[in-house]
Short mmCIF file of C-alpha atoms in Angstrom, two decimals:
data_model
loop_
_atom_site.label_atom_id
_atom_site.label_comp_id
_atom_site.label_asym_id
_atom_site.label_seq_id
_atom_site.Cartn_x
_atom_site.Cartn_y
_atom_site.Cartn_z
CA UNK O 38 -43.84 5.81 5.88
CA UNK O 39 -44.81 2.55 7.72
CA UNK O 40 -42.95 0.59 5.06
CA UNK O 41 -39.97 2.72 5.77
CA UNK O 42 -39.55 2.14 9.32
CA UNK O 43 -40.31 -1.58 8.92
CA UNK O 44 -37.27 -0.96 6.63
CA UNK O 45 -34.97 0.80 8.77
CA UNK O 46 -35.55 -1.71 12.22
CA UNK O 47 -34.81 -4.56 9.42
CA UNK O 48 -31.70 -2.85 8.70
CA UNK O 49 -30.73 -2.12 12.32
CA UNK O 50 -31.36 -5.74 12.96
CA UNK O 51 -28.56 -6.82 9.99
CA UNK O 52 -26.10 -4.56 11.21
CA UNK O 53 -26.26 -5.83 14.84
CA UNK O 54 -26.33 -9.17 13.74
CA UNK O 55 -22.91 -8.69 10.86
CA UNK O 56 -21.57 -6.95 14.08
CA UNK O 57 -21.73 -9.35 16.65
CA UNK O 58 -20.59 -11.90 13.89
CA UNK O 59 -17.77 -9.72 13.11
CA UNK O 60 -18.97 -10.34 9.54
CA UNK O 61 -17.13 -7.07 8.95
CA UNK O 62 -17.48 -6.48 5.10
CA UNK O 63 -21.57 -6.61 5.14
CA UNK O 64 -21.58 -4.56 8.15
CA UNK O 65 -19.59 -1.53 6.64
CA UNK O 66 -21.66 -1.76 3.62
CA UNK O 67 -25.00 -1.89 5.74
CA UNK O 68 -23.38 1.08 7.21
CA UNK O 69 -23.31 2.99 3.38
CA UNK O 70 -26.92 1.78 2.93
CA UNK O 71 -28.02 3.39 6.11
CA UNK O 72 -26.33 6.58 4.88
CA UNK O 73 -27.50 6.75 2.43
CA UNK O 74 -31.39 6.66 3.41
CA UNK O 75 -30.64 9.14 6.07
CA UNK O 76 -30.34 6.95 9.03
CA UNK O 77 -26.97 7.94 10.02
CA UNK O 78 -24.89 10.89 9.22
CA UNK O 79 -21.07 10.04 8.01
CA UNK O 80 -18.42 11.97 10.26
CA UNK O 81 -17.50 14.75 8.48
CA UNK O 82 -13.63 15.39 6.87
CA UNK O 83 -13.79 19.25 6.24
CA UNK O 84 -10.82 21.73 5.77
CA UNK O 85 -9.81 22.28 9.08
CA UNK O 86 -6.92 21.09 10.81
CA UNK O 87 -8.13 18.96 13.26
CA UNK O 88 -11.60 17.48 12.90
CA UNK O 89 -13.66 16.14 16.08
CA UNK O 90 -15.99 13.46 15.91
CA UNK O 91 -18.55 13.05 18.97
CA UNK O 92 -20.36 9.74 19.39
CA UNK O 93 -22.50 11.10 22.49
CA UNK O 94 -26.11 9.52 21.94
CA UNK O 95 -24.12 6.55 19.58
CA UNK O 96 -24.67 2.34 21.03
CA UNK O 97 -21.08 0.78 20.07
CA UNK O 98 -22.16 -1.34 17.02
CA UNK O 99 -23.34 2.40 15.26
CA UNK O 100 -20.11 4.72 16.95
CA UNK O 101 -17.87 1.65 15.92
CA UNK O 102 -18.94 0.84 11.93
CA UNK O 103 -19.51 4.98 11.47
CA UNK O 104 -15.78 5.24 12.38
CA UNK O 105 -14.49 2.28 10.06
CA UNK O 106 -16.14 4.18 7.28
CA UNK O 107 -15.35 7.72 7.74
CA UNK O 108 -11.63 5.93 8.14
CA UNK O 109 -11.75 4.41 5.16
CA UNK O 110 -12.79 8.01 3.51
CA UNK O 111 -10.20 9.49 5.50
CA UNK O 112 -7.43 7.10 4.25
CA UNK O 113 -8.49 8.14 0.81
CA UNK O 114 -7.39 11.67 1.64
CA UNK O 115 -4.89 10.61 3.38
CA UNK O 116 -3.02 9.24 0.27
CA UNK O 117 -3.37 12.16 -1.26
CA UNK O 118 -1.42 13.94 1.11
CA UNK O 119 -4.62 15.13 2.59
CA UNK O 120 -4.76 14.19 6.18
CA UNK O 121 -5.35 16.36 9.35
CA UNK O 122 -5.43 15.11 13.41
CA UNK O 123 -8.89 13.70 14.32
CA UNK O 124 -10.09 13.64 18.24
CA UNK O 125 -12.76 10.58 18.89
CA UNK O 126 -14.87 11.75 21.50
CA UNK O 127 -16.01 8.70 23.36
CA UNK O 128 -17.77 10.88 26.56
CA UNK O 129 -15.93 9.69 30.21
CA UNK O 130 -19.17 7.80 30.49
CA UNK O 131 -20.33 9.60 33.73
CA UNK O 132 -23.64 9.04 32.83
CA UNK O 133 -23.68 5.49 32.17
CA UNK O 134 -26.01 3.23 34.31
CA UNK O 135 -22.96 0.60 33.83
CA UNK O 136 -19.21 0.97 33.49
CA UNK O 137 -18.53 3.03 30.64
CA UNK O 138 -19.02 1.29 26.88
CA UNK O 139 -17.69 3.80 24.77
CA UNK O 140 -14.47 4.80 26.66
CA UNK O 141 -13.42 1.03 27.00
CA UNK O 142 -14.58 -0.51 23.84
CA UNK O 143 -14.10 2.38 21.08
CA UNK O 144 -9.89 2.26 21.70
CA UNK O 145 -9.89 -1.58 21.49
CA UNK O 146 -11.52 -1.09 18.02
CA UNK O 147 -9.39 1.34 16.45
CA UNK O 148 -6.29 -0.05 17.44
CA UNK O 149 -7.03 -4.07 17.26
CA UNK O 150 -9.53 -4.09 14.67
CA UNK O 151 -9.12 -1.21 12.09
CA UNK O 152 -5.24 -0.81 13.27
CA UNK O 153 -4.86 3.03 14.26
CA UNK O 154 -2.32 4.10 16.77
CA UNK O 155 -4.46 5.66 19.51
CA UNK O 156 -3.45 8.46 22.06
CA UNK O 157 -5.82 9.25 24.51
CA UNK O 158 -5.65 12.83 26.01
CA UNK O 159 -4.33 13.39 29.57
CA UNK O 160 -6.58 16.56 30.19
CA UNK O 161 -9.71 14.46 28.64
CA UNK O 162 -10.25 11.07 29.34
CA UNK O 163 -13.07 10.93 27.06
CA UNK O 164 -11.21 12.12 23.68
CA UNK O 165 -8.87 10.40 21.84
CA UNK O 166 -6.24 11.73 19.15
CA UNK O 167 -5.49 10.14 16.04
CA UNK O 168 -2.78 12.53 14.50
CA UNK O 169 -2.18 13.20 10.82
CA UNK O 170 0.76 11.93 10.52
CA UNK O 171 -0.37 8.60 12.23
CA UNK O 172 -3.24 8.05 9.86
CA UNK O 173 -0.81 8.87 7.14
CA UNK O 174 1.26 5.59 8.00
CA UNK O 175 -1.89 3.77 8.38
CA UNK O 176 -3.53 4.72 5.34
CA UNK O 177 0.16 3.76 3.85
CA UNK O 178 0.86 0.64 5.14
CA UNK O 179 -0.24 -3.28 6.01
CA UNK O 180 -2.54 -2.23 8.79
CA UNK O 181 -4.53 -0.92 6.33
CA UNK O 182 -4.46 -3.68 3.57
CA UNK O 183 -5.57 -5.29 7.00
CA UNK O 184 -8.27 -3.70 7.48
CA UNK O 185 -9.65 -3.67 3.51
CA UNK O 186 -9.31 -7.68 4.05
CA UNK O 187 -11.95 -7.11 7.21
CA UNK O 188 -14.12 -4.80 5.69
CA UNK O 189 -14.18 -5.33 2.04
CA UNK O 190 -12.42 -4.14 -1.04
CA UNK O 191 -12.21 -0.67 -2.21
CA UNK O 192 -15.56 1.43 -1.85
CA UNK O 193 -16.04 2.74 -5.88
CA UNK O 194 -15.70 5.94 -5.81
CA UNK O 195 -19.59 6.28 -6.58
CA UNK O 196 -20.37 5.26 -3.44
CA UNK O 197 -17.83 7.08 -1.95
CA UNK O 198 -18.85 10.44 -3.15
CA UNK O 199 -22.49 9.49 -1.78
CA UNK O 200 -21.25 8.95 1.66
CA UNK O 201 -19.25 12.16 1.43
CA UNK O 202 -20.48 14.87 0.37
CA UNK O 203 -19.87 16.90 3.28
CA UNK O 204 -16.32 16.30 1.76
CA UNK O 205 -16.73 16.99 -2.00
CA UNK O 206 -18.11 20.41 -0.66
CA UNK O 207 -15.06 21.16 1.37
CA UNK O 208 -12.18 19.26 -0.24
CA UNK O 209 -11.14 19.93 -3.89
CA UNK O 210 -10.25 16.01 -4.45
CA UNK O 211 -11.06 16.15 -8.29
CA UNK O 212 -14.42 16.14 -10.31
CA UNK O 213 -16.06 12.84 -10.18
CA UNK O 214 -18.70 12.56 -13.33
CA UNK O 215 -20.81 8.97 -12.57
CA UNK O 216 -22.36 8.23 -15.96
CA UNK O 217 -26.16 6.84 -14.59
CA UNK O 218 -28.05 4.26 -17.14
CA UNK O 219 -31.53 4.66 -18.02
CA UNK O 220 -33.08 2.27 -15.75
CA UNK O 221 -31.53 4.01 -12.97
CA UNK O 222 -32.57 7.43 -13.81
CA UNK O 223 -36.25 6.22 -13.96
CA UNK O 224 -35.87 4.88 -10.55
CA UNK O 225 -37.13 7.11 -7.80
CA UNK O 226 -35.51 7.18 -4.62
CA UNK O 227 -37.78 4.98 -2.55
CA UNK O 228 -37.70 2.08 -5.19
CA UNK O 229 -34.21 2.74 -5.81
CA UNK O 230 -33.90 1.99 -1.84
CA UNK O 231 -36.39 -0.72 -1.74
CA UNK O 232 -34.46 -2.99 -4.41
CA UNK O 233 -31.53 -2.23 -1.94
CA UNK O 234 -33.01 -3.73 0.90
CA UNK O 235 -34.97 -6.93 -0.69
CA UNK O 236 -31.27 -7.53 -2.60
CA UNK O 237 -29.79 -7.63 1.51
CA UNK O 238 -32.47 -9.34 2.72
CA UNK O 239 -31.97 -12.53 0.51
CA UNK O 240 -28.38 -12.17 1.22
CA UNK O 241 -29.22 -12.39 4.62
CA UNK O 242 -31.17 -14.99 4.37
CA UNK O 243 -28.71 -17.06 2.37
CA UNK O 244 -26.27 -16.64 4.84
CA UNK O 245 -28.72 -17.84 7.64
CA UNK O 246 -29.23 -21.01 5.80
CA UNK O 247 -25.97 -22.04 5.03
CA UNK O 248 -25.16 -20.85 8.73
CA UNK O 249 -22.00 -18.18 8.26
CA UNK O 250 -24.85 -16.04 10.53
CA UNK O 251 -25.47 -17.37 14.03
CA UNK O 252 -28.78 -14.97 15.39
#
């Protein structure tokens, strides 16, 4: 359990650190390795009509890489004709002990960085709407080849189906069968995650030394 948590503040530290860099493509997939040891939970694309995503209780670095990758899910869906209005809730930041983080910095992201056209709700200054028909021309056009050249190439749809499930439940996208080799199998869950993490932390600290990571 101690060797966990040592774990986890490691990987908090990467992410804030690919953040800040804007070293985009290591972040997001940071992001799928925290998923997928239960540090986050991935935003949810159900059935209904218009899904809402709150990032009460989120810092900016987790609200803002949890939204590029439930957009990059969502653009998946999206091309498959299956796309539905999403509200962002960012909070008016009332309770802030400074000038509101969220409400300022979470529009500048999903408009400049992953490209979404943004409307943000006259009777609620804290939500945003991104319609379905908006994230249709996103997920169809060069602001989203943009944003694969940010945050990496396609997610395999492996991966994908990890960070989803929530989805797979609700949304009949096809059966996915992922053929898993022996060594694999005999790997439990905590080694499986500990090769993870030592594989990311020599990454990081190759990028340290050859100084594409400023701390």
């Amino acid at each position: 359990e101690r060797g966990m948590k040592a774990d986890r503040m490691l990987l908090d530290t990467m992410l804030h650190i690919c953040f800040s860099n804007q070293i985009y493509t290591n972040a997001i997939d940071l992001t799928r390795e925290a998923i997928s040891i239960g540090m986050y939970r991935p935003f949810p694309l159900g059935t209904q009509s218009l899904q809402i995503w709150d990032l009460h209780h989120y810092i900016e670095k987790d609200a803002c890489l949890l939204l590029a990758e439930a957009f990059d899910r969502a653009a998946a869906l999206a091309s498959q004709g299956l796309h539905r209005d999403i509200v962002v809730v960012t909070g008016k930041g009332f309770n802030s002990k400074t000038a509101p983080v969220l409400r300022q910095k979470i529009p500048q992201f999903l408009r400049d960085v992953i490209g979404l056209k943004v409307t943000r709700l006259k009777d609620n200054e804290g939500r945003l709407l991104i319609t379905g028909n908006a994230l249709q021309e996103w997920a169809s056009g060069s602001r989203y080849v943009q944003f694969k050249a940010l945050f990496g190439p396609t997610v395999p749809t492996s991966v994908r189906t990890k960070c989803c499930q929530q989805v797979s439940a609700d949304v009949s996208v096809g059966t996915v069968h992922v053929a898993k080799s022996a060594e694999t199998m005999e790997e439990t869950k905590e080694e499986k995650q500990k090769r993870r993490l030592l594989a990311w932390r020599a990454k990081f600290a190759s990028m340290q030394q050859s100084r594409k990571l400023w701390l």
